[in-house]
């Protein structure tokens, strides 16, 4: 659904909510909404990204369908959120990648895997079937310069695109300077996923399957979030070992990068599998159909990254190591390139929306 439809629909629903205000204690969206009498496009982008999709305000709403007002805040805000990702993306022409995002992610991942296998076949064809063990074994399969150079260029582009997207989002939703202390408050909300807490002061959880509250979504999301953080730490430490200590991978099973990577990979696998399972059983009504493809695509991509990493660890002493390394690097390369054009940006924009919310809250005091 293009902006011309999602923005007026979100505005209509926010105006009804602003008159009703029954859900004012559910999350940060409602206090932010109540600070406004009118909703500009910028306000709506901010509110949409402040919403965590906990769904608590849907079963609670007396104006939800079949009422003629047809209020469905989680659905309207999820549609607008997806639309905002495309509008703030950089460079602009690549925003088209958000449309049919499931197909784009699947195609790009296949391409990434094919590219790494192609590179390996061109440079070290024998490595696909010959076991390589000991220090530097990975680089006997794919030379360090090729591995680091390709990943470095992809990561640098991704970081640039994400940074410009974040600046555009911040300016586009009002700009300004965050109030002192607001960053710590926003960071606490991010790290605890406070607003996946739903009603009753954020203690109940989400309404995945109807009126019953559950903490499952929050716990699976925590596993994925902290698992991802551990995998990132593992890669950073391994880079430090290689670059500063000249100690080449693969590292012993008890080393810090392997421990962080293993724990992180298990956390990501459980988190992704749990969130995919929730998608199968959840009530579809509070989610915009247009966003489902991108949500499934990101979860499958992260699951593939974690699972291939764990498998690589398991077979690294065997002849399968070369193939698994190519598969894992292909998935990671795709993830790096796709990060600014996938649902991955939700963490960044939601964090900034929480920062704005915390600043507004402090301005009220
Ligand atoms: S979601 Fe429904 S009940 Fe809640 S504030 Fe909006 S209109 Fe009122
Ligand atoms: S779905 Fe949850 S986070 Fe989003 S507006 Fe409703 S109560 Fe708030």
Coordinates of C-alpha atoms and ligand atoms in Angstrom, one line a residue:
X1 CA 0.0 0.0 0.0
X2 CA 1.7 3.3 -1.0
X3 CA 2.1 6.4 1.3
X4 CA -1.0 8.1 -0.3
X5 CA -3.1 5.4 1.4
X6 CA -1.3 4.4 4.6
X7 CA -0.7 8.0 5.9
X8 CA -4.4 9.1 5.7
X9 CA -5.5 5.8 7.3
X10 CA -3.0 6.1 10.1
X11 CA -4.1 9.8 10.6
X12 CA -7.8 8.8 10.7
X13 CA -7.1 6.1 13.4
X14 CA -4.9 8.4 15.5
X15 CA -7.6 11.0 15.5
X16 CA -10.1 8.5 16.8
X17 CA -7.6 7.3 19.4
X18 CA -6.9 10.8 20.5
X19 CA -10.6 11.4 21.2
X20 CA -10.9 8.0 23.0
X21 CA -7.6 7.6 24.9
X22 CA -8.7 4.4 26.5
X23 CA -5.2 2.8 25.7
X24 CA -3.2 5.7 27.1
X25 CA -1.2 3.5 29.5
X26 CA -0.3 0.7 27.1
X27 CA 2.9 2.0 25.5
X28 CA 4.8 5.1 24.5
X29 CA 2.6 5.6 21.3
X30 CA -0.4 6.9 23.2
X31 CA 1.3 9.5 25.4
X32 CA 3.2 10.7 22.3
X33 CA -0.1 10.8 20.4
X34 CA -1.8 12.8 23.2
X35 CA 0.9 15.5 23.0
X36 CA -0.4 16.3 19.5
X37 CA -3.7 17.9 18.4
X38 CA -3.0 17.3 14.7
X39 CA -0.9 14.7 13.0
X40 CA 1.6 15.7 10.3
X41 CA 3.1 13.0 8.1
X42 CA 6.3 13.4 10.2
X43 CA 4.3 12.8 13.4
X44 CA 2.8 9.7 11.9
X45 CA 6.1 8.2 10.8
X46 CA 7.4 8.8 14.4
X47 CA 4.4 7.2 16.0
X48 CA 4.5 4.2 13.6
X49 CA 8.1 3.5 14.5
X50 CA 7.4 4.0 18.2
X51 CA 4.9 1.2 18.0
X52 CA 6.4 -2.2 18.8
X53 CA 3.5 -4.2 17.4
X54 CA 2.6 -5.8 20.8
X55 CA -1.1 -5.8 19.6
X56 CA -2.4 -5.0 23.1
X57 CA -4.5 -2.1 21.8
X58 CA -6.3 -4.3 19.2
X59 CA -8.3 -6.8 21.5
X60 CA -8.8 -3.9 23.9
X61 CA -10.4 -1.6 21.3
X62 CA -14.2 -1.1 21.4
X63 CA -14.0 0.4 17.9
X64 CA -12.2 -2.5 16.2
X65 CA -13.9 -4.3 13.3
X66 CA -16.8 -5.1 12.9
X67 CA -17.4 -1.6 14.4
X68 CA -17.9 0.9 11.6
X69 CA -14.8 2.9 12.8
X70 CA -12.7 -0.2 12.0
X71 CA -9.8 0.9 14.3
X72 CA -6.9 -1.5 14.0
X73 CA -3.9 0.5 15.3
X74 CA -1.2 -2.3 15.1
X75 CA -2.2 -3.0 11.5
X76 CA -2.3 0.7 10.4
X77 CA 1.0 1.5 12.1
X78 CA 2.8 -1.6 10.8
X79 CA 1.8 -0.7 7.2
X80 CA 3.0 2.9 7.7
X81 CA 6.2 1.6 9.3
X82 CA 7.1 -0.5 6.3
X83 CA 6.2 2.5 4.0
X84 CA 8.5 4.8 6.1
X85 CA 11.5 2.4 5.7
X86 CA 11.3 2.8 1.9
X87 CA 10.9 6.6 2.1
X88 CA 13.9 7.2 4.3
X89 CA 16.1 4.6 2.5
X90 CA 19.4 5.8 0.8
X91 CA 20.1 5.8 -2.1
X92 CA 16.5 6.6 -3.1
X93 CA 16.3 4.2 -6.1
X94 CA 17.1 1.2 -3.9
X95 CA 14.0 1.9 -1.8
X96 CA 12.2 -0.3 -4.5
X97 CA 13.9 -3.2 -2.8
X98 CA 11.4 -2.9 0.1
X99 CA 8.6 -3.8 -2.3
X100 CA 8.4 -7.6 -2.7
X101 CA 11.0 -7.8 0.0
X102 CA 10.6 -11.5 0.6
X103 CA 11.5 -12.2 -3.1
X104 CA 14.3 -9.7 -3.0
X105 CA 15.9 -11.2 0.1
X106 CA 15.6 -14.8 -1.3
X107 CA 17.1 -13.8 -4.7
X108 CA 19.9 -11.7 -3.1
X109 CA 20.8 -14.5 -0.7
X110 CA 20.9 -17.1 -3.5
X111 CA 23.1 -14.7 -5.5
X112 CA 25.4 -14.1 -2.5
X113 CA 25.9 -17.9 -2.0
X114 CA 26.5 -18.4 -5.8
X115 CA 29.0 -15.6 -5.8
X116 CA 31.1 -17.0 -2.9
X117 CA 31.0 -20.5 -4.4
X118 CA 32.0 -19.1 -7.7
X119 CA 34.9 -17.2 -6.2
X120 CA 36.0 -20.4 -4.4
X121 CA 35.8 -22.5 -7.5
X122 CA 37.8 -19.9 -9.4
X123 CA 40.5 -19.5 -6.8
X124 CA 40.8 -22.8 -4.8
X125 CA 38.6 -25.5 -6.5
X126 CA 40.3 -28.3 -4.6
X127 CA 39.3 -26.7 -1.2
X128 CA 35.6 -27.8 -1.7
X129 CA 36.6 -31.5 -1.1
X130 CA 39.9 -31.4 0.8
X131 CA 39.9 -31.2 4.6
X132 CA 41.9 -28.2 5.9
X133 CA 42.7 -28.0 9.6
X134 CA 44.8 -25.9 11.9
X135 CA 45.6 -22.2 12.1
X136 CA 44.7 -20.4 8.8
X137 CA 42.6 -23.3 7.5
X138 CA 39.7 -21.0 6.5
X139 CA 42.1 -18.9 4.4
X140 CA 43.2 -22.0 2.5
X141 CA 39.6 -22.2 1.2
X142 CA 39.1 -18.4 0.5
X143 CA 42.2 -16.1 0.7
X144 CA 42.0 -13.7 3.6
X145 CA 42.3 -10.7 1.3
X146 CA 39.3 -11.8 -0.8
X147 CA 37.2 -12.6 2.3
X148 CA 38.1 -9.5 4.3
X149 CA 37.9 -7.2 1.2
X150 CA 34.5 -8.4 0.1
X151 CA 33.0 -8.3 3.6
X152 CA 34.7 -5.0 4.3
X153 CA 33.2 -3.2 1.2
X154 CA 29.8 -4.7 1.8
X155 CA 29.8 -3.7 5.5
X156 CA 31.1 -0.2 4.8
X157 CA 28.3 0.4 2.2
X158 CA 25.8 -1.0 4.6
X159 CA 26.9 1.2 7.4
X160 CA 26.9 4.3 5.2
X161 CA 23.3 3.5 3.9
X162 CA 22.1 2.8 7.5
X163 CA 23.6 6.0 8.8
X164 CA 22.2 8.2 6.1
X165 CA 18.8 6.5 6.5
X166 CA 18.9 7.1 10.3
X167 CA 19.8 10.8 9.8
X168 CA 17.0 11.2 7.2
X169 CA 14.5 9.6 9.7
X170 CA 15.6 11.8 12.6
X171 CA 15.3 15.0 10.5
X172 CA 12.2 13.8 8.7
X173 CA 10.4 13.2 12.0
X174 CA 11.3 16.5 13.5
X175 CA 15.0 16.7 13.9
X176 CA 16.3 18.6 17.0
X177 CA 18.6 17.7 19.8
X178 CA 17.9 14.9 22.3
X179 CA 17.5 16.0 25.9
X180 CA 20.1 14.9 28.4
X181 CA 19.3 11.6 30.0
X182 CA 16.9 10.7 27.2
X183 CA 19.5 8.4 25.6
X184 CA 19.8 6.3 28.7
X185 CA 16.0 6.1 29.0
X186 CA 15.7 5.0 25.4
X187 CA 18.6 2.5 25.7
X188 CA 16.9 0.9 28.7
X189 CA 13.6 0.6 26.7
X190 CA 15.6 -1.0 23.8
X191 CA 17.6 -3.4 26.0
X192 CA 14.6 -4.6 28.0
X193 CA 12.1 -4.4 25.0
X194 CA 9.9 -2.6 27.5
X195 CA 7.1 -1.9 24.9
X196 CA 6.7 -5.6 24.0
X197 CA 5.1 -5.6 27.5
X198 CA 1.6 -4.6 26.4
X199 CA -1.0 -3.4 28.9
X200 CA -0.9 -3.0 32.7
X201 CA 2.4 -1.2 33.0
X202 CA 4.2 -3.4 30.5
X203 CA 4.2 -6.5 32.7
X204 CA 1.8 -8.7 30.7
X205 CA 3.4 -9.2 27.3
X206 CA 1.9 -9.3 23.9
X207 CA -1.4 -10.4 22.5
X208 CA -0.2 -12.8 19.9
X209 CA -3.3 -15.0 19.6
X210 CA -6.1 -12.9 20.9
X211 CA -7.0 -11.5 24.3
X212 CA -4.5 -13.7 26.2
X213 CA -1.2 -12.0 27.1
X214 CA 2.1 -13.8 26.7
X215 CA 5.8 -13.1 27.1
X216 CA 6.8 -15.4 24.3
X217 CA 7.4 -12.7 21.7
X218 CA 9.5 -10.7 24.1
X219 CA 11.6 -13.7 25.1
X220 CA 12.2 -14.9 21.6
X221 CA 13.1 -11.4 20.5
X222 CA 15.6 -11.1 23.4
X223 CA 17.2 -14.4 22.4
X224 CA 17.6 -13.1 18.8
X225 CA 18.8 -9.6 19.9
X226 CA 21.4 -10.8 22.4
X227 CA 22.4 -13.7 20.2
X228 CA 23.0 -11.3 17.4
X229 CA 25.1 -9.1 19.8
X230 CA 27.2 -12.1 20.8
X231 CA 27.8 -13.0 17.2
X232 CA 28.8 -9.5 16.4
X233 CA 31.2 -9.5 19.4
X234 CA 32.6 -12.8 18.2
X235 CA 33.4 -11.4 14.8
X236 CA 34.9 -8.2 16.3
X237 CA 37.2 -10.2 18.7
X238 CA 38.2 -12.5 15.8
X239 CA 39.1 -9.5 13.7
X240 CA 41.2 -8.2 16.6
X241 CA 43.0 -11.5 17.1
X242 CA 43.8 -11.7 13.4
X243 CA 44.7 -8.0 12.8
X244 CA 46.6 -7.2 16.0
X245 CA 47.8 -10.6 17.3
X246 CA 48.3 -12.2 13.9
X247 CA 46.5 -15.2 15.2
X248 CA 44.5 -16.7 12.3
X249 CA 41.1 -18.5 12.5
X250 CA 39.8 -21.1 13.2
X251 CA 40.3 -20.7 16.9
X252 CA 40.1 -23.4 19.7
X253 CA 36.6 -24.3 20.9
X254 CA 37.3 -22.7 24.3
X255 CA 38.5 -19.4 22.8
X256 CA 36.4 -16.2 23.3
X257 CA 35.3 -15.8 19.6
X258 CA 34.2 -19.4 19.4
X259 CA 32.4 -19.3 22.8
X260 CA 30.6 -16.0 21.9
X261 CA 29.8 -17.2 18.4
X262 CA 28.4 -20.5 19.6
X263 CA 26.3 -19.0 22.3
X264 CA 25.1 -16.2 20.0
X265 CA 24.4 -18.7 17.2
X266 CA 22.2 -20.8 19.5
X267 CA 20.4 -17.7 20.8
X268 CA 19.7 -16.5 17.3
X269 CA 18.6 -19.9 16.1
X270 CA 16.2 -20.3 19.0
X271 CA 14.9 -16.7 18.7
X272 CA 14.3 -16.9 14.9
X273 CA 12.7 -20.4 15.2
X274 CA 10.4 -19.1 18.0
X275 CA 9.4 -15.9 16.2
X276 CA 8.7 -17.9 13.0
X277 CA 6.5 -20.3 15.0
X278 CA 4.7 -17.3 16.5
X279 CA 4.0 -16.0 13.0
X280 CA 2.3 -19.3 12.2
X281 CA 0.0 -19.3 15.2
X282 CA -0.7 -15.5 15.7
X283 CA -3.9 -13.8 14.9
X284 CA -3.3 -12.3 11.4
X285 CA -5.8 -9.4 11.9
X286 CA -3.5 -6.9 13.6
X287 CA -0.7 -7.2 11.0
X288 CA -0.6 -5.5 7.6
X289 CA -0.4 -8.2 4.9
X290 CA 2.1 -6.1 3.0
X291 CA 4.8 -6.4 5.7
X292 CA 4.6 -10.2 6.1
X293 CA 7.1 -10.9 3.3
X294 CA 9.8 -8.7 4.8
X295 CA 9.2 -10.1 8.3
X296 CA 9.5 -13.7 7.2
X297 CA 12.5 -12.9 4.9
X298 CA 14.6 -11.3 7.7
X299 CA 13.8 -14.1 10.1
X300 CA 14.8 -16.8 7.6
X301 CA 18.0 -14.8 6.6
X302 CA 19.1 -14.5 10.3
X303 CA 18.2 -18.1 10.9
X304 CA 20.3 -19.2 7.9
X305 CA 23.2 -17.0 9.1
X306 CA 23.1 -18.6 12.6
X307 CA 22.5 -22.2 11.5
X308 CA 25.3 -22.2 8.9
X309 CA 27.7 -20.7 11.4
X310 CA 26.9 -23.4 13.9
X311 CA 27.2 -26.1 11.2
X312 CA 30.5 -24.7 10.1
X313 CA 31.7 -25.0 13.7
X314 CA 30.6 -28.6 13.8
X315 CA 32.2 -29.7 10.5
X316 CA 35.3 -27.5 10.5
X317 CA 37.7 -30.6 10.8
X318 CA 36.1 -32.4 7.9
X319 CA 36.0 -32.2 4.1
X320 CA 32.6 -30.4 4.4
X321 CA 34.3 -27.3 5.9
X322 CA 35.0 -25.7 2.5
X323 CA 31.3 -26.0 1.3
X324 CA 29.9 -24.8 4.7
X325 CA 32.3 -21.9 4.8
X326 CA 31.2 -20.8 1.3
X327 CA 27.5 -21.2 2.3
X328 CA 28.0 -19.2 5.6
X329 CA 30.0 -16.4 3.9
X330 CA 27.4 -16.2 1.1
X331 CA 24.6 -15.7 3.6
X332 CA 26.6 -13.2 5.7
X333 CA 27.5 -11.2 2.5
X334 CA 23.8 -11.1 1.6
X335 CA 22.9 -10.0 5.1
X336 CA 25.5 -7.2 5.0
X337 CA 24.3 -5.9 1.6
X338 CA 20.6 -6.2 2.4
X339 CA 20.6 -4.8 6.0
X340 CA 19.6 -1.2 4.9
X341 CA 16.9 -2.6 2.6
X342 CA 15.3 -5.1 4.9
X343 CA 13.2 -5.1 8.1
X344 CA 16.6 -4.9 9.9
X345 CA 16.2 -1.1 9.9
X346 CA 13.3 -1.4 12.4
X347 CA 15.8 -1.5 15.3
X348 CA 17.5 1.7 14.2
X349 CA 14.3 3.7 13.6
X350 CA 12.5 2.4 16.7
X351 CA 15.6 3.3 18.8
X352 CA 15.4 6.9 17.4
X353 CA 11.7 7.1 18.0
X354 CA 12.2 6.0 21.6
X355 CA 14.9 8.7 21.9
X356 CA 12.4 11.3 20.7
X357 CA 9.7 9.9 23.0
X358 CA 12.1 10.1 26.0
X359 CA 13.0 13.7 25.1
X360 CA 9.4 14.7 24.8
X361 CA 8.6 13.1 28.2
X362 CA 11.5 15.1 29.8
X363 CA 10.3 18.3 28.1
X364 CA 6.9 17.7 29.8
X365 CA 8.4 17.6 33.3
Ligands
LIG1 S1 -7.1 1.6 20.1 FE1 -9.4 1.8 20.3 S2 -9.7 1.8 22.5 FE2 -7.5 2.2 22.2 S3 -7.4 4.5 22.2 FE3 -7.6 3.8 20.1 S4 -9.8 3.9 19.7 FE4 -9.6 3.9 21.9
LIG2 S1 0.4 -2.4 19.1 FE1 1.3 -2.2 21.2 S2 3.0 -0.9 20.9 FE2 1.7 -0.6 19.1 S3 0.3 1.1 19.6 FE3 -0.7 -0.8 20.2 S4 -0.2 -1.0 22.4 FE4 1.2 0.4 21.5

